[in-house]
Each structure stands twice: as structure tokens, then as C-alpha cells.
Tab-separated table of C-alpha atoms and ligand atoms in Angstrom:
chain	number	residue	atom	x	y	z
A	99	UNK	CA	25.876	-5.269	31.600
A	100	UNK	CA	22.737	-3.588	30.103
A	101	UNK	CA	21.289	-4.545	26.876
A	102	UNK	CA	21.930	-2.118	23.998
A	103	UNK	CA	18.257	-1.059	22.917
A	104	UNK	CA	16.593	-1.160	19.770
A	105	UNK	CA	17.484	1.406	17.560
A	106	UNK	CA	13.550	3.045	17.008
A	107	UNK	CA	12.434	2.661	13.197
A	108	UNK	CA	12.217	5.629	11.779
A	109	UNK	CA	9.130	7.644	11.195
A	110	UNK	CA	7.474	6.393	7.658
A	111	UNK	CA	5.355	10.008	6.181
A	112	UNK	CA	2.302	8.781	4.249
A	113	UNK	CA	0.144	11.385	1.859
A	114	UNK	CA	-3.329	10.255	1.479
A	115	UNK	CA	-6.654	11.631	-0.598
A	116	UNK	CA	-9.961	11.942	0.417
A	117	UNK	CA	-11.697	12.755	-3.031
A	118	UNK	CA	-15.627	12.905	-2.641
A	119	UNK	CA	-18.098	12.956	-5.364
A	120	UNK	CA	-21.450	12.809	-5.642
A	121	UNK	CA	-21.819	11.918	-2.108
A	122	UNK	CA	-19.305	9.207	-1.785
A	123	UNK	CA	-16.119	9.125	-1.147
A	124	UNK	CA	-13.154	6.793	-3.126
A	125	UNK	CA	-11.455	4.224	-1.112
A	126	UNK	CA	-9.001	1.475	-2.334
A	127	UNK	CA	-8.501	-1.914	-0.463
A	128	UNK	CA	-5.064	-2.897	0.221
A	129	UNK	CA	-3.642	-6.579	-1.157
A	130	UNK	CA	-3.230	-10.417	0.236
A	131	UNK	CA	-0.071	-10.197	1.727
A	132	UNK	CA	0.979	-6.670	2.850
A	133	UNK	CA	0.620	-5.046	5.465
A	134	UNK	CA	-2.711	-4.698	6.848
A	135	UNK	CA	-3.523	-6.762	3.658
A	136	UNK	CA	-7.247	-6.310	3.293
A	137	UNK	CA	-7.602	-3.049	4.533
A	138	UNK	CA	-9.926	-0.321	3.079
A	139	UNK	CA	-8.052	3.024	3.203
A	140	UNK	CA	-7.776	6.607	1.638
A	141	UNK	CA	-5.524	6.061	-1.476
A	142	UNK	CA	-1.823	6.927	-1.014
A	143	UNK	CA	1.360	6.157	-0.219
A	144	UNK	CA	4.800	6.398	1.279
A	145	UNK	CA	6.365	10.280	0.803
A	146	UNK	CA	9.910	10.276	-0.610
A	147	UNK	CA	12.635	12.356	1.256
A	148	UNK	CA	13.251	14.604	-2.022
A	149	UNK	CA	9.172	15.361	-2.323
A	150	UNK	CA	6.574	17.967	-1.949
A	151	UNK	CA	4.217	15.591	0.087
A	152	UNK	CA	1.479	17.085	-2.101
A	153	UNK	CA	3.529	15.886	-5.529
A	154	UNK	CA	3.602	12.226	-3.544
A	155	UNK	CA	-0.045	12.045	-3.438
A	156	UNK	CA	-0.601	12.772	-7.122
A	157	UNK	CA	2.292	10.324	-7.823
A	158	UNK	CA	0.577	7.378	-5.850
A	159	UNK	CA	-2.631	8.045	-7.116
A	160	UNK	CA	-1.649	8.076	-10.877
A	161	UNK	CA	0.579	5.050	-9.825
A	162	UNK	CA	-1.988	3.143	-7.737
A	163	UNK	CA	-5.706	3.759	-9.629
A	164	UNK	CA	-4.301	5.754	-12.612
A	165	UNK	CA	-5.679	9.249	-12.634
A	166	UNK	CA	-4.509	12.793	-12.484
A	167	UNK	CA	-5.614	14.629	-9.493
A	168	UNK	CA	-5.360	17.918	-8.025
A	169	UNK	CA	-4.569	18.056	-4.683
A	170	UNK	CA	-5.508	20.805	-2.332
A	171	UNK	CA	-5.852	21.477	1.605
A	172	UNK	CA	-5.398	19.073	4.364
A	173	UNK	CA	-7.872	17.601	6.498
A	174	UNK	CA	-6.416	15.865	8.933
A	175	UNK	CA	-3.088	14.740	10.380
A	176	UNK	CA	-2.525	11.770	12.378
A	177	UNK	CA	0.171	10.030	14.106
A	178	UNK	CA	0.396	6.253	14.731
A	179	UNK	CA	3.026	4.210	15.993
A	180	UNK	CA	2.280	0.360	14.206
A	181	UNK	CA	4.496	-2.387	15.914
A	182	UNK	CA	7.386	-1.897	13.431
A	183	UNK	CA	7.153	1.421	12.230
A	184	UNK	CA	5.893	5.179	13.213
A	185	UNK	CA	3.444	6.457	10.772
A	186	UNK	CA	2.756	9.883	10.133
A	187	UNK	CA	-0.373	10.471	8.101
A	188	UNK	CA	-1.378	13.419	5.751
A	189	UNK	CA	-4.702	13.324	4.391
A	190	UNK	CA	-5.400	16.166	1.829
A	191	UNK	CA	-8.670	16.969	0.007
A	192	UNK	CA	-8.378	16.259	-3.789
A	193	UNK	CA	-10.479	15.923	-6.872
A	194	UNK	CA	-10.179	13.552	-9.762
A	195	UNK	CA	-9.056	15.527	-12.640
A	196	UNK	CA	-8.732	12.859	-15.283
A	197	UNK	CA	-9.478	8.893	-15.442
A	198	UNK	CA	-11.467	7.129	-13.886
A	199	UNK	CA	-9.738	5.138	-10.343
A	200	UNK	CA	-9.346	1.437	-11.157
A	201	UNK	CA	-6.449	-0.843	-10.098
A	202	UNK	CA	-3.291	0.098	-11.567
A	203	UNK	CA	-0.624	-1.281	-9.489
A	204	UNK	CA	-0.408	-5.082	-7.829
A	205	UNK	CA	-0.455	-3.283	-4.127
A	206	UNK	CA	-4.240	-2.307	-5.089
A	207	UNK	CA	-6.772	-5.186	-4.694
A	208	UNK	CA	-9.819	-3.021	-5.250
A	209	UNK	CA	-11.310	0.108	-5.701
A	210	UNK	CA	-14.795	1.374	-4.446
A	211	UNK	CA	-16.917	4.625	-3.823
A	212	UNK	CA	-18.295	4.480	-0.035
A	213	UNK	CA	-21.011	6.491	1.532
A	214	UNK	CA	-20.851	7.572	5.245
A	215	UNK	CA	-22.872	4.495	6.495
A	216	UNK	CA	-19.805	2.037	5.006
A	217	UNK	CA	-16.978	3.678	6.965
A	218	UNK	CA	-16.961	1.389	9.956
A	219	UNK	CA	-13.850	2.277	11.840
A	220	UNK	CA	-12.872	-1.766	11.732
A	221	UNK	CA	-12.328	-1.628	8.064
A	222	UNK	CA	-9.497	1.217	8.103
A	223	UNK	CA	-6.012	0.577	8.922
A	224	UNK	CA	-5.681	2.419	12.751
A	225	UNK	CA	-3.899	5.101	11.147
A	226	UNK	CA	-6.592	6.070	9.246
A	227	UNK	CA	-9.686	5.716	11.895
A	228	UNK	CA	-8.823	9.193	13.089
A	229	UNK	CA	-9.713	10.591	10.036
A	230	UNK	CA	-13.094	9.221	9.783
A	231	UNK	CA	-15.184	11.516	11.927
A	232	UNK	CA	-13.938	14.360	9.417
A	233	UNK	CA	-15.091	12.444	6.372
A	234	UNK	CA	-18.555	11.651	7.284
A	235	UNK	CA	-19.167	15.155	8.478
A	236	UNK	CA	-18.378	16.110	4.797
A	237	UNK	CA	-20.175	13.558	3.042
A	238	UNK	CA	-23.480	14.764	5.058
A	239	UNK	CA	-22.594	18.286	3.626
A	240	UNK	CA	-21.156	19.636	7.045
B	500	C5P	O1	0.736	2.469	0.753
B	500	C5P	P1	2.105	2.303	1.369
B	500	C5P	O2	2.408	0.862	1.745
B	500	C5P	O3	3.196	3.010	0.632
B	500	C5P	O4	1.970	3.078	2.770
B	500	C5P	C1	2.983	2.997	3.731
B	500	C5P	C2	2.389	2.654	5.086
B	500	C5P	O5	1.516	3.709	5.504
B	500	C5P	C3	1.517	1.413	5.089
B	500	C5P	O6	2.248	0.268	5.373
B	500	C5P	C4	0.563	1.710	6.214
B	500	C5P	O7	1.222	1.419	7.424
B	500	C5P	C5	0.400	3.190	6.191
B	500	C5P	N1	-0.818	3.692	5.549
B	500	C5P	C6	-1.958	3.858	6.322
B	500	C5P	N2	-3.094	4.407	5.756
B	500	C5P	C7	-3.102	4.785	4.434
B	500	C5P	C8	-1.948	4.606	3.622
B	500	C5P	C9	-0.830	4.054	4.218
B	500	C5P	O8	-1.949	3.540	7.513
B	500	C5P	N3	-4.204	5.346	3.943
């Protein structure tokens, strides 16, 4: 008799923002206790099966550092399969229209402006270290 396998987890869709001013670009640290708890990543969050991935982003970001945003092309999409769940990442350009980012939800620990020489690949969750080459080349202006 064969053991009945694992039903695979399904696929999780995460929007994500890389917003860049003045030379830096806005990253937000994720909390004690979650997953990758500690974490500096490109603010975002889980995509709802009823929404517009783009109408996500601007959800999580007013939810997470409270401000409006405008969201507009992507930059990069990556896959990445974490031990318990299948991530699919979309990381759009945006720009803060309104507020300025700060903590606004308990799943944010911190909130900081980075330049290209603080986006050491062993900061970022994996899913987001694909991502990375992209946003330096646009901080130097590429
Ligand atoms: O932020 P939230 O917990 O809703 O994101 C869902 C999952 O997406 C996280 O547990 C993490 O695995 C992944 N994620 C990521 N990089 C981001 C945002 C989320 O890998 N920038």
C-alpha cells in the first residue's frame, strides 16, 4: 500500500512596491514572530482572489505604512517555492502619492529608505533577492 501524498499548498500571489525617491528606495522590515520575521522586503502583501493585484498593492500599502500610492508597471516577477507554501511575486513600480510611510499595522516592525549599497541579498526574504539586480540598476539611474 502506497502512501497518499501531500496535497501541494496552494500558490500564495504577493503584490509588492518598489517606490524610489531621491535615490533611495522604501523598504519595510517584517515583525518578531512571522514568517521570515526580521526580514527587509519591498512593502506588500498577500493578493485576494476577488482583486486587481494592482488594487492589492495600494490596499497593503495604505494598510501597512499608511499612504496612498499610485501604482504603475511591473518590474519583475518571481516565483519561489518556501517550505510550506509557493509564492508568486509581483513587484510593480509605484510612487507615494500622499503620507509619509511609517508603521501602520503590527506585521510592520520598521520602515527605512535604502540606497543601492544596503541591499545585500541576505537581508531580503529569497523571494525577493531576484528582484534586486533590477533595483540597483535603477537607483544608479540605469
Ligand atoms: O506580507 P504577507 O505576509 O501578506 O505576504 C505573504 C507572503 O509573501 C509572506 O509570508 C512571504 O512569504 C511572501 N513575501 C515575500 N516578499 C515580500 C512580501 C511577501 O516573500 N516582499
Amino acid at each position: 500500500m502506497s502512501a497518499t501524498p501531500e496535497p501541494s499548498p496552494p500558490l500564495v500571489l504577493v503584490a509588492a512596491a518598489v517606490i524610489i525617491e531621491r535615490g533611495r528606495v522604501l523598504l519595510t522590515q517584517r515583525k518578531a514572530g512571522a514568517h521570515l520575521e526580521g526580514a527587509w522586503e519591498f512593502p506588500g502583501g498577500k493578493v485576494e482572489a476577488d482583486e486587481d493585484p494592482r488594487d492589492a498593492l495600494i490596499r497593503e500599502l495604505r494598510e501597512e505604512i499608511g499612504v496612498e500610492a499610485q501604482v504603475g508597471d511591473i518590474v519583475e516577477v518571481t516565483y519561489h517555492r518556501y517550505p510550506k507554501k509557493p509564492v508568486l511575486l509581483l513587484f510593480y513600480a509605484a510612487a507615494l502619492a500622499e503620507g509619509s510611510p511609517a508603521p501602520a499595522a503590527l506585521d510592520v516592525a520598521a520602515v527605512r529608505w535604502a540606497e543601492a549599497a544596503d541591499l545585500r541579498d541576505e537581508l531580503f526574504p529569497p523571494a525577493d533577492v531576484a528582484v534586486l539586480a533590477k533595483v540597483r540598476a535603477r537607483l544608479a539611474g540605469a
